[in-house]
Amino acid sequence: MTLFIDMDEVMADTYNAHIAYYNAEFGEKLRLEQCMGREVWQCVPENRRQSIYNHTSKAGFFRNLSPMPGSQEVIGELCQKFDVYVASAAMEFPVSLKEKSEWLDEHFPFLHWKKRILCGDKHILRGDILIDDRSYNLEHFIGRPLLFTSPHNLDQNGFERVANWQEVAERLL
Amino acid sequence: MTLFIDMDEVMADTYNAHIAYYNAEFGEKLRLEQCMGREVWQCVPENRRQSIYNHTSKAGFFRNLSPMPGSQEVIGELCQKFDVYVASAAMEFPVSLKEKSEWLDEHFPFLHWKKRILCGDKHILRGDILIDDRSYNLEHFIGRPLLFTSPHNLDQNGFERVANWQEVAERLL
């Protein structure tokens, strides 16, 4: 069984990094709990949104993300049962490509380079399960799509949902 | 119809670049015609093979490759008829990731980032046609595999073969 796992917001805590960068730049105290149901750029004044968009092209942004709680242990165990691939829509941010590769080397060294996919559209993936936080990635997947909960997708319906890595473990292991 | 196209040896002339780097380093005059039926590392003395392997981790190697003759025109036309994706097993060489992205921006600007896939194993691709110079990529592809001729695969049998981009055009357009 082939299992694809998205990186940002699923393996890597991109949302909290956006908040940390924003708070540092503007001396604010935005907290994750204030962002529920929204994209991070929807939580800041309109004239500061561009600053949020710019984070992803900053050197080091993707390299220094924290792994999501439990992701390393659970993905390690999933590798015993599934043919696990990382599938990240990283091609949008060329500066991120090497950083994402290095980040995986550090936090998920057991995921061989052959198991890493950087792509755009995810409907080109052939496999059995896809864990992703974006419904537009899950919609066209032929297989079992799992929506990984993120502040921005709380109001999303229509997909089997996993709230965190603990729930992924309960569902798949 | 979804069409996947490999980069090295198919869109980009990696083989001739290896020869050029080798000749420059050792003051040799190796020519492509002398390499027929062999990998480039098989065409040099054993004690120089490591130098060939090292090319792919050199900064600039992938950035400065020449597009294969006819590739730009034919792929441009294929984009009118197919849903075209580049699929490169680039994850082996992290330094190449950004270079490959920039190379595509320069030579194939019409291939949007969503149409670019950097991966390891290619059996995770879901689509109709795969053009590749490596039989191990074609073997597990569910669809129509096309072997793109390269010096190293001349003796390979068992796949529908295209000798160059002219032949791809004749076969698919």
mmCIF file of C-alpha atoms in Angstrom:
data_model
loop_
_atom_site.group_PDB
_atom_site.id
_atom_site.type_symbol
_atom_site.label_atom_id
_atom_site.label_comp_id
_atom_site.label_asym_id
_atom_site.label_seq_id
_atom_site.Cartn_x
_atom_site.Cartn_y
_atom_site.Cartn_z
ATOM 1 C CA MET A 1 0.000 0.000 0.000
ATOM 2 C CA THR A 2 1.373 3.375 -1.012
ATOM 3 C CA LEU A 3 0.879 6.298 1.377
ATOM 4 C CA PHE A 4 1.599 9.912 0.409
ATOM 5 C CA ILE A 5 2.141 12.534 3.108
ATOM 6 C CA ASP A 6 2.126 16.268 2.531
ATOM 7 C CA MET A 7 4.833 18.360 4.218
ATOM 8 C CA ASP A 8 3.608 21.853 5.124
ATOM 9 C CA GLU A 9 0.994 21.877 7.877
ATOM 10 C CA VAL A 10 1.166 18.078 8.089
ATOM 11 C CA MET A 11 4.781 17.096 8.763
ATOM 12 C CA ALA A 12 6.093 20.636 9.279
ATOM 13 C CA ASP A 13 4.518 23.376 11.390
ATOM 14 C CA THR A 14 4.379 26.114 8.770
ATOM 15 C CA TYR A 15 1.444 27.920 10.351
ATOM 16 C CA ASN A 16 3.207 28.654 13.647
ATOM 17 C CA ALA A 17 6.312 29.738 11.752
ATOM 18 C CA HIS A 18 4.266 32.319 9.850
ATOM 19 C CA ILE A 19 2.937 33.614 13.164
ATOM 20 C CA ALA A 20 6.425 33.774 14.713
ATOM 21 C CA TYR A 21 7.853 35.657 11.708
ATOM 22 C CA TYR A 22 4.894 38.045 11.718
ATOM 23 C CA ASN A 23 5.144 38.746 15.443
ATOM 24 C CA ALA A 24 8.881 39.345 15.176
ATOM 25 C CA GLU A 25 8.486 41.745 12.249
ATOM 26 C CA PHE A 26 5.642 43.807 13.663
ATOM 27 C CA GLY A 27 6.130 43.375 17.414
ATOM 28 C CA GLU A 28 2.745 41.685 17.660
ATOM 29 C CA LYS A 29 1.465 38.881 19.863
ATOM 30 C CA LEU A 30 -0.728 36.941 17.451
ATOM 31 C CA ARG A 31 -1.470 33.447 18.771
ATOM 32 C CA LEU A 32 -2.562 30.268 17.006
ATOM 33 C CA GLU A 33 -5.835 30.148 18.967
ATOM 34 C CA GLN A 34 -6.860 33.442 17.364
ATOM 35 C CA CYS A 35 -6.503 32.009 13.877
ATOM 36 C CA MET A 36 -8.993 29.160 13.981
ATOM 37 C CA GLY A 37 -10.945 28.782 10.756
ATOM 38 C CA ARG A 38 -8.709 31.142 8.816
ATOM 39 C CA GLU A 39 -5.589 31.322 6.698
ATOM 40 C CA VAL A 40 -2.778 33.080 8.520
ATOM 41 C CA TRP A 41 -2.903 36.037 6.104
ATOM 42 C CA GLN A 42 -6.568 36.504 7.027
ATOM 43 C CA CYS A 43 -5.540 37.102 10.650
ATOM 44 C CA VAL A 44 -3.471 40.223 9.979
ATOM 45 C CA PRO A 45 -4.403 43.721 8.786
ATOM 46 C CA GLU A 46 -4.721 43.950 5.017
ATOM 47 C CA ASN A 47 -1.690 46.213 4.641
ATOM 48 C CA ARG A 48 0.515 43.561 6.286
ATOM 49 C CA ARG A 49 -0.582 40.595 4.188
ATOM 50 C CA GLN A 50 2.231 40.972 1.697
ATOM 51 C CA SER A 51 4.682 40.386 4.522
ATOM 52 C CA ILE A 52 3.039 36.991 5.167
ATOM 53 C CA TYR A 53 3.260 36.049 1.490
ATOM 54 C CA ASN A 54 6.947 36.969 1.516
ATOM 55 C CA HIS A 55 7.876 34.507 4.286
ATOM 56 C CA THR A 56 8.001 31.557 1.909
ATOM 57 C CA SER A 57 10.695 33.142 -0.230
ATOM 58 C CA LYS A 58 12.917 33.998 2.742
ATOM 59 C CA ALA A 59 16.068 31.903 3.095
ATOM 60 C CA GLY A 60 15.756 29.627 6.118
ATOM 61 C CA PHE A 61 11.968 29.705 6.447
ATOM 62 C CA PHE A 62 11.397 26.101 5.385
ATOM 63 C CA ARG A 63 14.720 24.877 6.783
ATOM 64 C CA ASN A 64 13.863 25.846 10.347
ATOM 65 C CA LEU A 65 10.277 24.619 10.654
ATOM 66 C CA SER A 66 9.404 22.439 13.644
ATOM 67 C CA PRO A 67 8.200 18.932 12.904
ATOM 68 C CA MET A 68 4.531 18.516 13.857
ATOM 69 C CA PRO A 69 4.118 16.836 17.248
ATOM 70 C CA GLY A 70 4.269 13.061 16.903
ATOM 71 C CA SER A 71 5.014 13.144 13.194
ATOM 72 C CA GLN A 72 8.468 11.586 13.423
ATOM 73 C CA GLU A 73 7.438 8.643 15.582
ATOM 74 C CA VAL A 74 4.202 7.897 13.732
ATOM 75 C CA ILE A 75 5.703 8.234 10.243
ATOM 76 C CA GLY A 76 8.545 5.980 11.351
ATOM 77 C CA GLU A 77 5.985 3.354 12.315
ATOM 78 C CA LEU A 78 3.931 3.907 9.162
ATOM 79 C CA CYS A 79 7.066 3.098 7.148
ATOM 80 C CA GLN A 80 6.972 -0.415 8.599
ATOM 81 C CA LYS A 81 3.496 -0.977 7.203
ATOM 82 C CA PHE A 82 3.231 1.232 4.094
ATOM 83 C CA ASP A 83 5.328 2.361 1.170
ATOM 84 C CA VAL A 84 5.554 5.949 2.467
ATOM 85 C CA TYR A 85 6.277 8.974 0.258
ATOM 86 C CA VAL A 86 6.519 12.651 1.117
ATOM 87 C CA ALA A 87 4.640 14.695 -1.469
ATOM 88 C CA SER A 88 5.111 18.443 -1.213
ATOM 89 C CA ALA A 89 3.878 21.103 -3.639
ATOM 90 C CA ALA A 90 7.240 22.778 -3.252
ATOM 91 C CA MET A 91 7.854 23.736 -6.860
ATOM 92 C CA GLU A 92 6.104 27.045 -6.205
ATOM 93 C CA PHE A 93 9.064 28.170 -4.093
ATOM 94 C CA PRO A 94 12.370 27.216 -5.756
ATOM 95 C CA VAL A 95 14.402 28.503 -2.818
ATOM 96 C CA SER A 96 12.609 25.971 -0.642
ATOM 97 C CA LEU A 97 13.652 22.920 -2.638
ATOM 98 C CA LYS A 98 17.086 22.399 -1.120
ATOM 99 C CA GLU A 99 15.843 23.494 2.306
ATOM 100 C CA LYS A 100 13.070 20.929 2.250
ATOM 101 C CA SER A 101 15.532 18.243 1.249
ATOM 102 C CA GLU A 102 17.866 19.210 4.124
ATOM 103 C CA TRP A 103 14.951 19.456 6.556
ATOM 104 C CA LEU A 104 13.929 15.906 5.690
ATOM 105 C CA ASP A 105 17.527 14.741 6.096
ATOM 106 C CA GLU A 106 17.528 16.184 9.605
ATOM 107 C CA HIS A 107 14.084 15.262 10.890
ATOM 108 C CA PHE A 108 13.127 12.262 8.755
ATOM 109 C CA PRO A 109 16.459 10.664 7.815
ATOM 110 C CA PHE A 110 14.698 7.325 7.367
ATOM 111 C CA LEU A 111 12.814 8.707 4.344
ATOM 112 C CA HIS A 112 15.215 7.915 1.482
ATOM 113 C CA TRP A 113 15.513 10.418 -1.367
ATOM 114 C CA LYS A 114 13.593 7.994 -3.577
ATOM 115 C CA LYS A 115 10.647 8.497 -1.242
ATOM 116 C CA ARG A 116 10.517 12.271 -1.654
ATOM 117 C CA ILE A 117 8.332 14.000 -4.207
ATOM 118 C CA LEU A 118 8.308 17.714 -4.872
ATOM 119 C CA CYS A 119 5.500 18.540 -7.238
ATOM 120 C CA GLY A 120 2.761 21.004 -8.128
ATOM 121 C CA ASP A 121 -0.496 19.278 -8.950
ATOM 122 C CA LYS A 122 -1.005 16.215 -6.782
ATOM 123 C CA HIS A 123 -3.526 14.481 -9.006
ATOM 124 C CA ILE A 124 -0.564 12.889 -10.797
ATOM 125 C CA LEU A 125 0.068 10.707 -7.737
ATOM 126 C CA ARG A 126 -0.722 7.012 -8.023
ATOM 127 C CA GLY A 127 -1.215 5.346 -4.668
ATOM 128 C CA ASP A 128 -3.649 4.353 -1.971
ATOM 129 C CA ILE A 129 -3.750 7.047 0.722
ATOM 130 C CA LEU A 130 -2.977 10.774 0.718
ATOM 131 C CA ILE A 131 -2.724 12.808 3.926
ATOM 132 C CA ASP A 132 -2.955 16.525 3.151
ATOM 133 C CA ASP A 133 -4.300 19.717 4.701
ATOM 134 C CA ARG A 134 -5.581 21.154 1.406
ATOM 135 C CA SER A 135 -8.881 19.958 0.001
ATOM 136 C CA TYR A 136 -7.840 20.891 -3.541
ATOM 137 C CA ASN A 137 -5.060 18.330 -3.282
ATOM 138 C CA LEU A 138 -7.378 15.654 -1.909
ATOM 139 C CA GLU A 139 -10.253 16.225 -4.326
ATOM 140 C CA HIS A 140 -8.711 14.592 -7.380
ATOM 141 C CA PHE A 141 -6.795 11.865 -5.589
ATOM 142 C CA ILE A 142 -7.854 8.356 -6.634
ATOM 143 C CA GLY A 143 -7.630 6.532 -3.335
ATOM 144 C CA ARG A 144 -8.369 7.346 0.294
ATOM 145 C CA PRO A 145 -7.912 11.036 1.045
ATOM 146 C CA LEU A 146 -7.329 12.094 4.670
ATOM 147 C CA LEU A 147 -7.699 15.757 5.599
ATOM 148 C CA PHE A 148 -5.118 16.692 8.228
ATOM 149 C CA THR A 149 -6.550 19.362 10.498
ATOM 150 C CA SER A 150 -5.007 22.811 10.263
ATOM 151 C CA PRO A 151 -6.389 26.169 11.478
ATOM 152 C CA HIS A 152 -7.245 27.108 7.893
ATOM 153 C CA ASN A 153 -9.350 24.002 7.143
ATOM 154 C CA LEU A 154 -11.488 23.737 10.291
ATOM 155 C CA ASP A 155 -14.668 24.558 8.392
ATOM 156 C CA GLN A 156 -13.933 22.157 5.541
ATOM 157 C CA ASN A 157 -16.360 19.253 5.180
ATOM 158 C CA GLY A 158 -16.584 16.245 2.932
ATOM 159 C CA PHE A 159 -13.334 14.470 3.798
ATOM 160 C CA GLU A 160 -12.296 11.892 6.349
ATOM 161 C CA ARG A 161 -10.427 14.018 8.876
ATOM 162 C CA VAL A 162 -7.440 13.368 11.139
ATOM 163 C CA ALA A 163 -6.839 15.961 13.865
ATOM 164 C CA ASN A 164 -3.187 15.123 14.568
ATOM 165 C CA TRP A 165 -0.570 12.392 14.276
ATOM 166 C CA GLN A 166 -2.051 10.509 17.192
ATOM 167 C CA GLU A 167 -5.241 10.124 15.202
ATOM 168 C CA VAL A 168 -3.333 9.080 12.083
ATOM 169 C CA ALA A 169 -1.722 6.341 14.144
ATOM 170 C CA GLU A 170 -5.090 5.174 15.494
ATOM 171 C CA ARG A 171 -6.583 5.173 12.011
ATOM 172 C CA LEU A 172 -3.780 3.581 10.032
ATOM 173 C CA LEU A 173 -1.593 1.540 12.377
ATOM 174 C CA MET B 1 -4.210 12.663 -21.584
ATOM 175 C CA THR B 2 -1.346 13.106 -19.148
ATOM 176 C CA LEU B 3 2.202 12.938 -20.510
ATOM 177 C CA PHE B 4 5.280 12.758 -18.275
ATOM 178 C CA ILE B 5 8.699 13.706 -19.641
ATOM 179 C CA ASP B 6 12.009 12.936 -17.964
ATOM 180 C CA MET B 7 14.658 15.683 -17.855
ATOM 181 C CA ASP B 8 18.195 14.288 -17.983
ATOM 182 C CA GLU B 9 19.072 12.683 -21.328
ATOM 183 C CA VAL B 10 15.596 13.501 -22.641
ATOM 184 C CA MET B 11 15.048 17.261 -22.287
ATOM 185 C CA ALA B 12 18.597 18.107 -21.178
ATOM 186 C CA ASP B 13 21.840 16.878 -22.720
ATOM 187 C CA THR B 14 23.485 15.499 -19.590
ATOM 188 C CA TYR B 15 25.627 12.963 -21.450
ATOM 189 C CA ASN B 16 27.510 15.551 -23.522
ATOM 190 C CA ALA B 17 27.983 17.693 -20.426
ATOM 191 C CA HIS B 18 29.677 14.779 -18.657
ATOM 192 C CA ILE B 19 31.994 14.385 -21.637
ATOM 193 C CA ALA B 20 32.795 18.113 -21.730
ATOM 194 C CA TYR B 21 33.571 18.206 -17.992
ATOM 195 C CA TYR B 22 35.703 15.070 -18.290
ATOM 196 C CA ASN B 23 37.665 16.384 -21.270
ATOM 197 C CA ALA B 24 38.273 19.706 -19.539
ATOM 198 C CA GLU B 25 39.492 18.042 -16.347
ATOM 199 C CA PHE B 26 41.828 15.502 -17.950
ATOM 200 C CA GLY B 27 42.739 17.217 -21.217
ATOM 201 C CA GLU B 28 41.121 14.378 -23.154
ATOM 202 C CA LYS B 29 39.198 14.306 -26.429
ATOM 203 C CA LEU B 30 36.463 11.792 -25.654
ATOM 204 C CA ARG B 31 33.628 12.054 -28.186
ATOM 205 C CA LEU B 32 29.986 10.948 -27.993
ATOM 206 C CA GLU B 33 30.443 8.538 -30.892
ATOM 207 C CA GLN B 34 32.937 6.553 -28.811
ATOM 208 C CA CYS B 35 30.379 6.017 -26.047
ATOM 209 C CA MET B 36 27.658 4.147 -27.907
ATOM 210 C CA GLY B 37 26.133 1.365 -25.840
ATOM 211 C CA ARG B 38 27.753 2.480 -22.619
ATOM 212 C CA GLU B 39 27.273 4.715 -19.596
ATOM 213 C CA VAL B 40 29.665 7.640 -19.677
ATOM 214 C CA TRP B 41 31.594 6.304 -16.667
ATOM 215 C CA GLN B 42 32.201 3.102 -18.600
ATOM 216 C CA CYS B 43 34.065 5.112 -21.262
ATOM 217 C CA VAL B 44 36.837 6.352 -18.982
ATOM 218 C CA PRO B 45 39.673 4.583 -17.158
ATOM 219 C CA GLU B 46 38.581 3.070 -13.874
ATOM 220 C CA ASN B 47 40.678 5.432 -11.773
ATOM 221 C CA ARG B 48 38.836 8.413 -13.283
ATOM 222 C CA ARG B 49 35.293 7.193 -12.723
ATOM 223 C CA GLN B 50 34.882 8.973 -9.418
ATOM 224 C CA SER B 51 35.390 12.248 -11.266
ATOM 225 C CA ILE B 52 32.383 11.432 -13.470
ATOM 226 C CA TYR B 53 30.220 10.626 -10.439
ATOM 227 C CA ASN B 54 31.230 13.944 -8.884
ATOM 228 C CA HIS B 55 29.926 16.069 -11.787
ATOM 229 C CA THR B 56 26.339 15.903 -10.576
ATOM 230 C CA SER B 57 27.174 17.513 -7.247
ATOM 231 C CA LYS B 58 29.105 20.392 -8.849
ATOM 232 C CA ALA B 59 27.374 23.779 -8.712
ATOM 233 C CA GLY B 60 26.272 24.782 -12.208
ATOM 234 C CA PHE B 61 26.333 21.323 -13.782
ATOM 235 C CA PHE B 62 22.565 21.007 -14.172
ATOM 236 C CA ARG B 63 22.022 24.759 -14.636
ATOM 237 C CA ASN B 64 24.133 24.920 -17.785
ATOM 238 C CA LEU B 65 22.969 21.854 -19.683
ATOM 239 C CA SER B 66 21.927 22.298 -23.302
ATOM 240 C CA PRO B 67 18.338 21.478 -24.192
ATOM 241 C CA MET B 68 18.145 18.412 -26.434
ATOM 242 C CA PRO B 69 17.742 19.353 -30.100
ATOM 243 C CA GLY B 70 14.100 19.981 -30.932
ATOM 244 C CA SER B 71 12.895 19.488 -27.361
ATOM 245 C CA GLN B 72 11.644 23.030 -26.844
ATOM 246 C CA GLU B 73 9.597 23.199 -30.045
ATOM 247 C CA VAL B 74 8.127 19.706 -29.768
ATOM 248 C CA ILE B 75 7.296 19.952 -26.065
ATOM 249 C CA GLY B 76 5.660 23.309 -26.755
ATOM 250 C CA GLU B 77 3.440 21.621 -29.324
ATOM 251 C CA LEU B 78 2.782 18.622 -27.077
ATOM 252 C CA CYS B 79 1.454 21.051 -24.469
ATOM 253 C CA GLN B 80 -1.344 21.954 -26.887
ATOM 254 C CA LYS B 81 -2.473 18.347 -27.035
ATOM 255 C CA PHE B 82 -1.506 16.787 -23.691
ATOM 256 C CA ASP B 83 -1.388 17.652 -20.017
ATOM 257 C CA VAL B 84 2.431 17.720 -19.958
ATOM 258 C CA TYR B 85 4.531 17.237 -16.805
ATOM 259 C CA VAL B 86 8.277 17.164 -16.328
ATOM 260 C CA ALA B 87 9.232 14.272 -14.057
ATOM 261 C CA SER B 88 12.841 14.224 -12.938
ATOM 262 C CA ALA B 89 14.452 11.901 -10.396
ATOM 263 C CA ALA B 90 16.285 14.915 -9.027
ATOM 264 C CA MET B 91 15.939 14.203 -5.329
ATOM 265 C CA GLU B 92 19.205 12.252 -5.481
ATOM 266 C CA PHE B 93 21.106 15.522 -5.952
ATOM 267 C CA PRO B 94 19.762 18.240 -3.637
ATOM 268 C CA VAL B 95 22.062 20.876 -5.132
ATOM 269 C CA SER B 96 20.380 20.270 -8.475
ATOM 270 C CA LEU B 97 16.860 21.098 -7.300
ATOM 271 C CA LYS B 98 17.036 24.861 -7.614
ATOM 272 C CA GLU B 99 19.215 24.607 -10.728
ATOM 273 C CA LYS B 100 16.691 22.387 -12.440
ATOM 274 C CA SER B 101 13.910 24.801 -11.567
ATOM 275 C CA GLU B 102 15.905 27.733 -12.981
ATOM 276 C CA TRP B 103 16.866 25.732 -16.055
ATOM 277 C CA LEU B 104 13.207 25.042 -16.769
ATOM 278 C CA ASP B 105 12.386 28.735 -16.237
ATOM 279 C CA GLU B 106 14.961 29.603 -18.894
ATOM 280 C CA HIS B 107 14.417 26.921 -21.513
ATOM 281 C CA PHE B 108 10.826 25.821 -20.899
ATOM 282 C CA PRO B 109 9.121 28.891 -19.413
ATOM 283 C CA PHE B 110 5.772 27.625 -20.674
ATOM 284 C CA LEU B 111 5.950 24.691 -18.226
ATOM 285 C CA HIS B 112 4.300 26.162 -15.114
ATOM 286 C CA TRP B 113 5.661 25.140 -11.692
ATOM 287 C CA LYS B 114 2.552 23.023 -11.184
ATOM 288 C CA LYS B 115 3.724 20.924 -14.113
ATOM 289 C CA ARG B 116 7.112 20.090 -12.605
ATOM 290 C CA ILE B 117 7.755 16.977 -10.562
ATOM 291 C CA LEU B 118 11.015 16.182 -8.814
ATOM 292 C CA CYS B 119 10.875 12.693 -7.442
ATOM 293 C CA GLY B 120 12.757 9.463 -6.840
ATOM 294 C CA ASP B 121 10.734 6.414 -7.781
ATOM 295 C CA LYS B 122 8.595 7.081 -10.833
ATOM 296 C CA HIS B 123 6.094 4.292 -10.299
ATOM 297 C CA ILE B 124 4.102 6.751 -8.185
ATOM 298 C CA LEU B 125 3.141 8.642 -11.356
ATOM 299 C CA ARG B 126 -0.447 8.382 -12.547
ATOM 300 C CA GLY B 127 -0.854 9.236 -16.198
ATOM 301 C CA ASP B 128 -0.942 7.936 -19.741
ATOM 302 C CA ILE B 129 2.511 8.275 -21.311
ATOM 303 C CA LEU B 130 6.034 8.429 -19.864
ATOM 304 C CA ILE B 131 9.058 9.364 -21.975
ATOM 305 C CA ASP B 132 12.271 8.332 -20.202
ATOM 306 C CA ASP B 133 15.756 7.073 -21.035
ATOM 307 C CA ARG B 134 15.898 4.620 -18.113
ATOM 308 C CA SER B 135 14.176 1.257 -18.412
ATOM 309 C CA TYR B 136 13.854 0.973 -14.625
ATOM 310 C CA ASN B 137 11.639 4.056 -14.685
ATOM 311 C CA LEU B 138 9.525 2.735 -17.533
ATOM 312 C CA GLU B 139 9.122 -0.824 -16.216
ATOM 313 C CA HIS B 140 6.581 -0.091 -13.494
ATOM 314 C CA PHE B 141 4.721 2.689 -15.273
ATOM 315 C CA ILE B 142 1.030 1.910 -15.817
ATOM 316 C CA GLY B 143 0.490 3.446 -19.236
ATOM 317 C CA ARG B 144 2.475 3.762 -22.453
ATOM 318 C CA PRO B 145 6.220 3.866 -21.795
ATOM 319 C CA LEU B 146 8.488 5.397 -24.456
ATOM 320 C CA LEU B 147 12.229 4.771 -24.258
ATOM 321 C CA PHE B 148 14.116 7.873 -25.381
ATOM 322 C CA THR B 149 17.345 6.846 -27.053
ATOM 323 C CA SER B 150 20.563 7.681 -25.221
ATOM 324 C CA PRO B 151 24.072 6.266 -25.722
ATOM 325 C CA HIS B 152 23.692 4.191 -22.566
ATOM 326 C CA ASN B 153 20.438 2.450 -23.596
ATOM 327 C CA LEU B 154 21.201 1.481 -27.207
ATOM 328 C CA ASP B 155 21.191 -2.225 -26.374
ATOM 329 C CA GLN B 156 17.979 -2.058 -24.362
ATOM 330 C CA ASN B 157 15.053 -4.008 -25.795
ATOM 331 C CA GLY B 158 11.430 -4.454 -24.845
ATOM 332 C CA PHE B 159 10.190 -0.866 -25.025
ATOM 333 C CA GLU B 160 8.691 1.308 -27.740
ATOM 334 C CA ARG B 161 11.647 3.518 -28.649
ATOM 335 C CA VAL B 162 11.933 7.130 -29.817
ATOM 336 C CA ALA B 163 15.319 8.145 -31.194
ATOM 337 C CA ASN B 164 14.923 11.910 -30.793
ATOM 338 C CA TRP B 165 12.364 14.700 -30.497
ATOM 339 C CA GLN B 166 11.546 14.514 -34.174
ATOM 340 C CA GLU B 167 10.378 10.962 -33.653
ATOM 341 C CA VAL B 168 8.398 11.932 -30.560
ATOM 342 C CA ALA B 169 6.603 14.516 -32.696
ATOM 343 C CA GLU B 170 5.853 11.957 -35.405
ATOM 344 C CA ARG B 171 4.583 9.460 -32.862
ATOM 345 C CA LEU B 172 2.506 11.717 -30.618
ATOM 346 C CA LEU B 173 1.497 14.823 -32.577
#
